[in-house]
Coordinates of C-alpha atoms and ligand atoms in Angstrom, one line a residue:
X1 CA 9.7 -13.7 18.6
X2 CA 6.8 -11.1 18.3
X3 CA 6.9 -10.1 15.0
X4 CA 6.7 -6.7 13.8
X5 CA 3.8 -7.8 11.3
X6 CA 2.4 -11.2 10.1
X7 CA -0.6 -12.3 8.4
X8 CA -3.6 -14.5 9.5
X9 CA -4.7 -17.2 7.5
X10 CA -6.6 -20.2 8.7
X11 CA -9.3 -22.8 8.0
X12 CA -12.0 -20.5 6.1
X13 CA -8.8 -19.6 3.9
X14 CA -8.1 -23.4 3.2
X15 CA -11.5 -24.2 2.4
X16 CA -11.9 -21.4 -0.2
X17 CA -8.5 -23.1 -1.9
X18 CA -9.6 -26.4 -1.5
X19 CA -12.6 -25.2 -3.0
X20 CA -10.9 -24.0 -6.1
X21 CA -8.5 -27.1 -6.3
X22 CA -11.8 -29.4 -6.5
X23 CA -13.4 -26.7 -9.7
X24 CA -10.7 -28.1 -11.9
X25 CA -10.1 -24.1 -12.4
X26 CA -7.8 -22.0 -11.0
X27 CA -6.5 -20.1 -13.3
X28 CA -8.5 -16.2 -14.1
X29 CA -12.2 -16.7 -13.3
X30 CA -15.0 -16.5 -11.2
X31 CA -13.1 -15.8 -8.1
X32 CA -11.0 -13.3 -9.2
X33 CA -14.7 -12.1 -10.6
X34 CA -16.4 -12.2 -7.6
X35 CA -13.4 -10.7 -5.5
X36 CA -12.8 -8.0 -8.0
X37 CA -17.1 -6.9 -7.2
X38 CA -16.3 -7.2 -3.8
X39 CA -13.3 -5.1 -3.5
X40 CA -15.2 -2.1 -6.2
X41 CA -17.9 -2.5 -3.6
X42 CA -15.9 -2.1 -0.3
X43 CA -14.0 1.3 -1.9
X44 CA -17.4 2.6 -3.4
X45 CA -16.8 2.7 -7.0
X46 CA -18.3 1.0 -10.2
X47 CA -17.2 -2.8 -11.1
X48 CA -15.6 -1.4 -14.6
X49 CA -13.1 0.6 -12.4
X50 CA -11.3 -1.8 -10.7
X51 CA -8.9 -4.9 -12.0
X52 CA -7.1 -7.4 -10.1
X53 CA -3.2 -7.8 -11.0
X54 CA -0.6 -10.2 -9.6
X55 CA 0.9 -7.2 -7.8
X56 CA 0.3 -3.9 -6.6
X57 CA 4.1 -3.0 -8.0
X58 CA 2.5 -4.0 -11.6
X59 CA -0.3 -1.5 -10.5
X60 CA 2.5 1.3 -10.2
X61 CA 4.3 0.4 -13.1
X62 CA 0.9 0.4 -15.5
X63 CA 0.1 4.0 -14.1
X64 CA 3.3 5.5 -15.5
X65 CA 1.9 3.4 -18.9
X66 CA -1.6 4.2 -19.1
X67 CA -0.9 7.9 -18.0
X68 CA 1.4 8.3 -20.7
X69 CA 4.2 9.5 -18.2
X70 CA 8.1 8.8 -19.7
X71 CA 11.2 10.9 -20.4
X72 CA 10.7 14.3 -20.1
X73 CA 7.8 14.2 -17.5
X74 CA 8.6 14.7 -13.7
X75 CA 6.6 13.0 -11.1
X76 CA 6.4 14.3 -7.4
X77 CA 6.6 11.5 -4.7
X78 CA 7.2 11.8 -0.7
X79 CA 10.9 10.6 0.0
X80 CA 9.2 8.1 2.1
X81 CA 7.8 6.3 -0.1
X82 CA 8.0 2.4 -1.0
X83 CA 10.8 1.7 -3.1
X84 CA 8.1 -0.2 -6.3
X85 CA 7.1 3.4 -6.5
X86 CA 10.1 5.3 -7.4
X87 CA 11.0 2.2 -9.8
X88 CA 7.5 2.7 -11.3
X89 CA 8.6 6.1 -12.5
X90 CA 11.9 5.4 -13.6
X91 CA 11.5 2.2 -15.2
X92 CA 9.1 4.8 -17.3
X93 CA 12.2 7.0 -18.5
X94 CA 10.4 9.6 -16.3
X95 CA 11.9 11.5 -13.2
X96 CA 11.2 10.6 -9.3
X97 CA 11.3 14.2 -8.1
X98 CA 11.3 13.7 -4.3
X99 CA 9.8 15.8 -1.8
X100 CA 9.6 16.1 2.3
X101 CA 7.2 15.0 4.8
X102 CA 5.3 16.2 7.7
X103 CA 7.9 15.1 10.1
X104 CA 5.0 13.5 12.5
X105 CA 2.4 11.9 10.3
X106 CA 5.6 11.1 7.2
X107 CA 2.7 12.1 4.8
X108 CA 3.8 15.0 2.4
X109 CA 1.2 18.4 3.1
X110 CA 0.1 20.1 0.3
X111 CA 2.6 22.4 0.8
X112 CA 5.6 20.2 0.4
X113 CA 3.9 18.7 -2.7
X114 CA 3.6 22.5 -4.0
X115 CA 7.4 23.2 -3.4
X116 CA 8.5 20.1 -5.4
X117 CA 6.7 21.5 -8.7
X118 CA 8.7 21.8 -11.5
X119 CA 7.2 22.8 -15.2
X120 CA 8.1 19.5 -16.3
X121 CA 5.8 18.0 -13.4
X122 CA 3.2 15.9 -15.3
X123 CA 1.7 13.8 -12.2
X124 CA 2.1 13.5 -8.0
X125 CA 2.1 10.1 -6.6
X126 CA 1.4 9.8 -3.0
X127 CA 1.0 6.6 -0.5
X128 CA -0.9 7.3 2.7
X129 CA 1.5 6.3 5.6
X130 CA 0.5 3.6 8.3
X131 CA -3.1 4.0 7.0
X132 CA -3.3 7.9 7.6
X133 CA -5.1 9.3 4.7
X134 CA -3.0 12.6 5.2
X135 CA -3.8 15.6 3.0
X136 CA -4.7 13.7 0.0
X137 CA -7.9 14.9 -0.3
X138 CA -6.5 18.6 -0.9
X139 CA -3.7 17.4 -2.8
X140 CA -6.1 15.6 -5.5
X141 CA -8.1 19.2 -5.3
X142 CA -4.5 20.8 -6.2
X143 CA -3.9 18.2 -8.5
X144 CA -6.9 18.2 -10.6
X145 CA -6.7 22.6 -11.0
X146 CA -3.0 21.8 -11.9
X147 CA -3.8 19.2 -14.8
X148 CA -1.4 16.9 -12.9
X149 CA -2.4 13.3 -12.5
X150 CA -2.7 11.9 -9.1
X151 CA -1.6 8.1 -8.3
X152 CA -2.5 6.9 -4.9
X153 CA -0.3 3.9 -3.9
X154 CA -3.3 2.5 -1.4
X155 CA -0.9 -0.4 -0.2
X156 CA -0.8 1.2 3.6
X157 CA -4.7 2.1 3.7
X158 CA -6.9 -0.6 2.0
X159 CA -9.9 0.8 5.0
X160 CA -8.5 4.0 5.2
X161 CA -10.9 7.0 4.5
X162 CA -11.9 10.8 4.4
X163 CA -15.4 12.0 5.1
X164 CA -16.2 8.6 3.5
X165 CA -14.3 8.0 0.7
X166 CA -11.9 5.6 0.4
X167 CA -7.9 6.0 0.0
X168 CA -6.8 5.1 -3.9
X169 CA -9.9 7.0 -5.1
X170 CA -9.3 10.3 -4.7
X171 CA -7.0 10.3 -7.9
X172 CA -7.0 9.0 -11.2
X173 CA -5.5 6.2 -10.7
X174 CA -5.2 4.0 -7.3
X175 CA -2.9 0.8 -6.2
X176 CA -3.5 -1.5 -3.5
X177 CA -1.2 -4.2 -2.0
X178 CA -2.6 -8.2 -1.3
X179 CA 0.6 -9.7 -0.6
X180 CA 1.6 -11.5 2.9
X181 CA 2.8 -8.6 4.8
X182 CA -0.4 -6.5 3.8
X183 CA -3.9 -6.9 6.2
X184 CA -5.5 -8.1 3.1
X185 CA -3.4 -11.0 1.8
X186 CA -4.1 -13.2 -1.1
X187 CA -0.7 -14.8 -1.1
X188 CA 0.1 -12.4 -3.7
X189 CA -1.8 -10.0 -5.4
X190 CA -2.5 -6.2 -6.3
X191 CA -5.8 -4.1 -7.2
X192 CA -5.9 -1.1 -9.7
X193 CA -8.4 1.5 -9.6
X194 CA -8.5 4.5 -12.5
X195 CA -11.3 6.8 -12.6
X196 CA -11.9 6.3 -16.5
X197 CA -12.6 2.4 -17.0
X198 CA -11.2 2.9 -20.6
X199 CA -7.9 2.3 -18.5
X200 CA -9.2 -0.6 -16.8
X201 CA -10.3 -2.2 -19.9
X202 CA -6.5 -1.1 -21.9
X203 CA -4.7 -2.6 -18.5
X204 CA -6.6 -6.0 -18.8
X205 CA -5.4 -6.3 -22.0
X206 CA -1.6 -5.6 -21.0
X207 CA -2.1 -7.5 -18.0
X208 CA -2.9 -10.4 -20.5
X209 CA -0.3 -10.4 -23.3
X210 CA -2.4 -7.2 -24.9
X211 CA -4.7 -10.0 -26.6
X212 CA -7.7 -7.9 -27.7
X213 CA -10.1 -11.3 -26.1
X214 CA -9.3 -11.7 -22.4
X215 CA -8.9 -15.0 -21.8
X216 CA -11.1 -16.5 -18.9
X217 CA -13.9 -19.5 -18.0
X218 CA -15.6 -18.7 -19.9
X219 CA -17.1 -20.9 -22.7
X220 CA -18.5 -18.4 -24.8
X221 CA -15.9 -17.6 -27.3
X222 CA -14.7 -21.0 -27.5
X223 CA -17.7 -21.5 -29.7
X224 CA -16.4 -19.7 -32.6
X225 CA -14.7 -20.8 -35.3
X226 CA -11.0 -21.0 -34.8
X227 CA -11.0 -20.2 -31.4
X228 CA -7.5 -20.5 -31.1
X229 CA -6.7 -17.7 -33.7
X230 CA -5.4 -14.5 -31.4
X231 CA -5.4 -10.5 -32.1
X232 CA -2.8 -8.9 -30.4
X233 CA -3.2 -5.3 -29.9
X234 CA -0.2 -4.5 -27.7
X235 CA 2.6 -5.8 -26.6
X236 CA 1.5 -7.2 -23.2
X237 CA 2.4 -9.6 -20.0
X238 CA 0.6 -11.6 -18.0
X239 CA 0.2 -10.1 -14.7
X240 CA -3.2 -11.3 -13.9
X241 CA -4.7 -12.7 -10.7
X242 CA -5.4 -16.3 -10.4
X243 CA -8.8 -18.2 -8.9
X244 CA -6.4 -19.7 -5.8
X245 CA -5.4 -16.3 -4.9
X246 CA -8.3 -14.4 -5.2
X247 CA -10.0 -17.1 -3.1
X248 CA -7.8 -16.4 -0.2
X249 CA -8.0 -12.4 -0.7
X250 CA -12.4 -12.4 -1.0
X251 CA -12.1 -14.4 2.6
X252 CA -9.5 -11.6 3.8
X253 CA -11.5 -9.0 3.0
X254 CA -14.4 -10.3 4.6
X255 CA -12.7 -9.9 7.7
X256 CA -11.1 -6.6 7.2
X257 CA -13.3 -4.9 9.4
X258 CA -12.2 -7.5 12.4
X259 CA -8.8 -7.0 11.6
X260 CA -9.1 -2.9 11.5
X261 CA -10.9 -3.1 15.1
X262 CA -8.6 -5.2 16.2
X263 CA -5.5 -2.9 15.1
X264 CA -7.6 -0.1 16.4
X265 CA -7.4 -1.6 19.8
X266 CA -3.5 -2.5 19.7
X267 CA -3.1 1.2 18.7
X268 CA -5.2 2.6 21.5
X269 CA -3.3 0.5 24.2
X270 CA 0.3 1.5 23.2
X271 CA -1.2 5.2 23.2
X272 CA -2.2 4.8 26.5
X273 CA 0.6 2.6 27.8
X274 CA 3.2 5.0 25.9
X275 CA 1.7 7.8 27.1
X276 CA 4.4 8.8 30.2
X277 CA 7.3 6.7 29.1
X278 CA 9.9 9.8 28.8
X279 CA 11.2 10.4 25.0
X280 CA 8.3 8.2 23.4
X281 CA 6.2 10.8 20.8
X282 CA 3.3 8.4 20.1
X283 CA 1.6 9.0 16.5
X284 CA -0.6 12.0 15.9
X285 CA -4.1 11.8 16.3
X286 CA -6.3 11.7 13.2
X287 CA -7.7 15.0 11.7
X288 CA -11.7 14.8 11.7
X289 CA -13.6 13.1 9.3
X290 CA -10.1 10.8 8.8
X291 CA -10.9 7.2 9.2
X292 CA -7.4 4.8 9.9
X293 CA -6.6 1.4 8.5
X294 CA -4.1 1.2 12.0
X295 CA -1.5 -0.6 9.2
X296 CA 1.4 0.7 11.2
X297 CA 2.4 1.8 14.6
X298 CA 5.0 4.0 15.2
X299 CA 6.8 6.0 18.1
X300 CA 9.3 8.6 17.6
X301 CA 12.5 8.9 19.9
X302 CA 15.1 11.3 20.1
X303 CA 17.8 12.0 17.9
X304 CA 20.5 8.9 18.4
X305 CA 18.6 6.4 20.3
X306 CA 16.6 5.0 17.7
X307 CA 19.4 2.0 16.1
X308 CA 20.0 1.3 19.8
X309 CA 16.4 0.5 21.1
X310 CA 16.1 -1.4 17.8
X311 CA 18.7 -3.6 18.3
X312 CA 17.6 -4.1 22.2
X313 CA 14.4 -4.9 21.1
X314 CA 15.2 -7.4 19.2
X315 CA 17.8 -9.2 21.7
X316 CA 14.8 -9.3 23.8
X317 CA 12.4 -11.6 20.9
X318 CA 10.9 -8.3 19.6
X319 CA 11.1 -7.2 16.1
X320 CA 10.7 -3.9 15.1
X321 CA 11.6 -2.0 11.8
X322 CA 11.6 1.4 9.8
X323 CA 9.3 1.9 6.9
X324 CA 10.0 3.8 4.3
X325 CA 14.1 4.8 4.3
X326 CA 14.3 8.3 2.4
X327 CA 14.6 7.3 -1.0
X328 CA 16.1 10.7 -2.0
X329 CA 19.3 9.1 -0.6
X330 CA 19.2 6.1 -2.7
X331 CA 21.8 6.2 -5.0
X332 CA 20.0 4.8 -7.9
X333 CA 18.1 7.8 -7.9
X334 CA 20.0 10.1 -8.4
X335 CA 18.8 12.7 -6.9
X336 CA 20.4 15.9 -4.7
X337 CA 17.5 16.9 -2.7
X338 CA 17.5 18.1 0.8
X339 CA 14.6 17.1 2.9
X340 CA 15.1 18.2 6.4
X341 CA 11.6 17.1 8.0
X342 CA 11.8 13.6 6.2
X343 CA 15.4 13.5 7.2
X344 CA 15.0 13.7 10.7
X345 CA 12.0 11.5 11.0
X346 CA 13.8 8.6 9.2
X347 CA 16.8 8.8 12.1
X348 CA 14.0 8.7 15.2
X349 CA 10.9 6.6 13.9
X350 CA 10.4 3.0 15.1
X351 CA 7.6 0.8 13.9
X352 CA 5.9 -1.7 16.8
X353 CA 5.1 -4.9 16.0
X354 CA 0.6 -4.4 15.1
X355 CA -0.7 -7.2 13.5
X356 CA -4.1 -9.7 14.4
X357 CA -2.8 -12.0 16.2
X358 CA -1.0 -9.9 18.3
X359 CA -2.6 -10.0 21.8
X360 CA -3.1 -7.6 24.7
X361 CA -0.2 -9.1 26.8
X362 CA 2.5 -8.6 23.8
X363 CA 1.5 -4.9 23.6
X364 CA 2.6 -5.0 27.5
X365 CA 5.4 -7.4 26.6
X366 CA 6.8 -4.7 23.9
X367 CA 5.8 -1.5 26.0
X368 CA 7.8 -3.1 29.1
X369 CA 10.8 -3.9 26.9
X370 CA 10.8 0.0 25.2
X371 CA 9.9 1.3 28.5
X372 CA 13.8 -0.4 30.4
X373 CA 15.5 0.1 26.4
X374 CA 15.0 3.8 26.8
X375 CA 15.7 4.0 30.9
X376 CA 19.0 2.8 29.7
X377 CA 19.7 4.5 26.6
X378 CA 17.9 7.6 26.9
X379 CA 20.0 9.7 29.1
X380 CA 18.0 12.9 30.3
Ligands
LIG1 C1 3.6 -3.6 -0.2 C2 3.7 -2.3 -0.9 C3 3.8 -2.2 -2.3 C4 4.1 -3.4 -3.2 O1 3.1 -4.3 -3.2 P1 3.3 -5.7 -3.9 O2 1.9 -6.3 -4.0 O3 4.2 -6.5 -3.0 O4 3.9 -5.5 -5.2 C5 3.8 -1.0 -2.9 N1 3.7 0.1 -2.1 C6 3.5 0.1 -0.8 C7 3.3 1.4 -0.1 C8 3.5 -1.1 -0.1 O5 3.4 -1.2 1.2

């Protein structure tokens, strides 16, 4: 089977645990120290801006908290959106107030964010599809002469950029994704990013039972009296990263730019490849200035042949999917929006297996089976 994504883990990844396992520690410490630097480093922003979490969906959730969002408020999210996000808000009390797409990138314009406003609006949450930063850069500049917050869900675009800066800091508070499907894994894991480290240093609290001392390696509060006494200054979880994990996620991203050039090149080849196969709409090229993280790679079909070619596909060892289904139809939700543009590209989009380890001849193998699928399907 070529899978539609996978991760790649190997020896450097084992030694780094093994590593760990032999320090006696792996609980919070100097890993998740040392990956946390790295990671501020590779997105350009200050240490005190950036904590690691055990998942990016606890990221989402301690947005809503550390914004203050919950009943009452509104928050505008694409339709298309991951489903942690739209929980994120409602778990809050708050509203998901959905709005459309640009039907070819699946990234909300500017425009569709404006026409989802409501006066009740306190904040816009946006992920970047596939890696494409999209309009987010004139969204946040909305955003900011609007007094709304702006959360980035970064899951899709962990190298993703505009004119240099990096997806998840546009806003005041970004959320990226280390878990095995992502291109950075750490098993498990998540990243938050807020502009004001004030929130960094209240969501290491929560992250750890909302003791006012973080517990970690270090020796140096053992040494008082009574170390064991606690001060609880919130009512906190523990959704902290561990020393195993963030072993595994500082290798990863060490090799992020390999696995971006790598993506780069699978994406260049189904352009070309896909480039005369009749019906295929291969994704739209990236504005100027718009650096990719090449996390998904999509075609679009025409109305009706999509579920087919899936399902052909996948009889022939190749797995494809759909990311994100329209979460205005969700009936948890709740919600009686009509989004035309997101509507339609939900029925005809098909994401291609991209992932490391997927080689030159696969990309032939898939292109070859999508090239018969539609000869057969697609009658024109
Ligand atoms: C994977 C993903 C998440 C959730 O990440 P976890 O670390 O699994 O909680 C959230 N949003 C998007 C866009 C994702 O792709």
């Amino acid at each position: 089977m070529i899978n539609v994504s996978q991760p790649s883990l190997g020896a450097e990844e084992l030694k780094a645990v093994q590593e760990v396992f032999a320090s006696n520690w792996i609980g919070k410490g100097a890993r998740v120290d040392a990956f946390e630097a790295a990671f501020a480093e590779h997105i350009g922003v200050p240490r005190e801006n950036v904590a690691t979490l055990n998942t990016c969906t606890e990221a989402l959730f301690l947005s809503m908290q550390l914004l203050g969002i919950g009943p009452g408020d509104d928050v505008v999210l694409p339709t298309l959106s991951f489903v942690a996000q739209a929980n994120a808000i409602a778990a809050h009390g708050a509203r998901p107030v959905f709005c459309d797409v640009d039907p070819r990138t699946q990234n909300p314009t500017l425009e569709d964010v404006k026409a989802a406003i409501t006066p009740a609006t306190k904040a816009v949450m946006v992920l970047h599809f596939g890696g494409h930063p999209g309009e987010v850069a004139q969204i946040a500049e909305f955003c900011r002469s609007r007094n709304l917050f702006l959360i980035e869900d970064s899951a899709n675009s962990v190298a993703s950029r505009v004119d240099g800066q990096a997806c998840g800091t546009f806003g005041d508070i970004g959320a990226w994704s280390f878990d095995y499907a992502k291109m950075v894994v750490a098993v498990d894991g998540g990243m938050i990013y807020a502009r004001d480290p004030e929130l960094i240093e209240r969501a290491r609290k929560i992250a750890f039972f909302g003791l006012e001392q973080e517990s970690n390696s270090s020796q140096a509060e053992r040494h008082a009296n009574r170390w064991w006494d606690i001060e609880v200054g919130s009512f906190g979880r523990r959704t902290i990263m561990n020393d195993v994990h963030a072993a595994v996620g500082h290798v990863q991203l060490g090799k992020l730019p390999s696995f971006v050039a790598h993506r780069k090149q699978i994406t260049e080849r189904y352009n070309a490849l896909l480039a005369d196969v009749p019906g295929v709409v291969t994704p739209p090229p990236l504005p100027p200035g718009h650096e990719n993280s090449y996390y998904f790679y999509w075609v679009q079909l025409p109305e009706g042949v999509r579920d087919q070619v899936a399902k052909e596909l996948y009889a022939r060892g190749i797995y494809t999917t759909y990311r994100y289904t329209p979460l205005h139809k969700v009936k948890a939700y709740d919600s009686d929006a009509s989004l035309p543009k997101a509507e339609q590209a939900a029925e005809c989009t098909l994401n291609l297996p991209i992932h490391q380890a997927l080689t030159e001849s696969d990309v032939d193998t898939v292109v070859t089976a999508l090239r018969a699928a539609m000869r057969r399907i697609h009658v024109h």
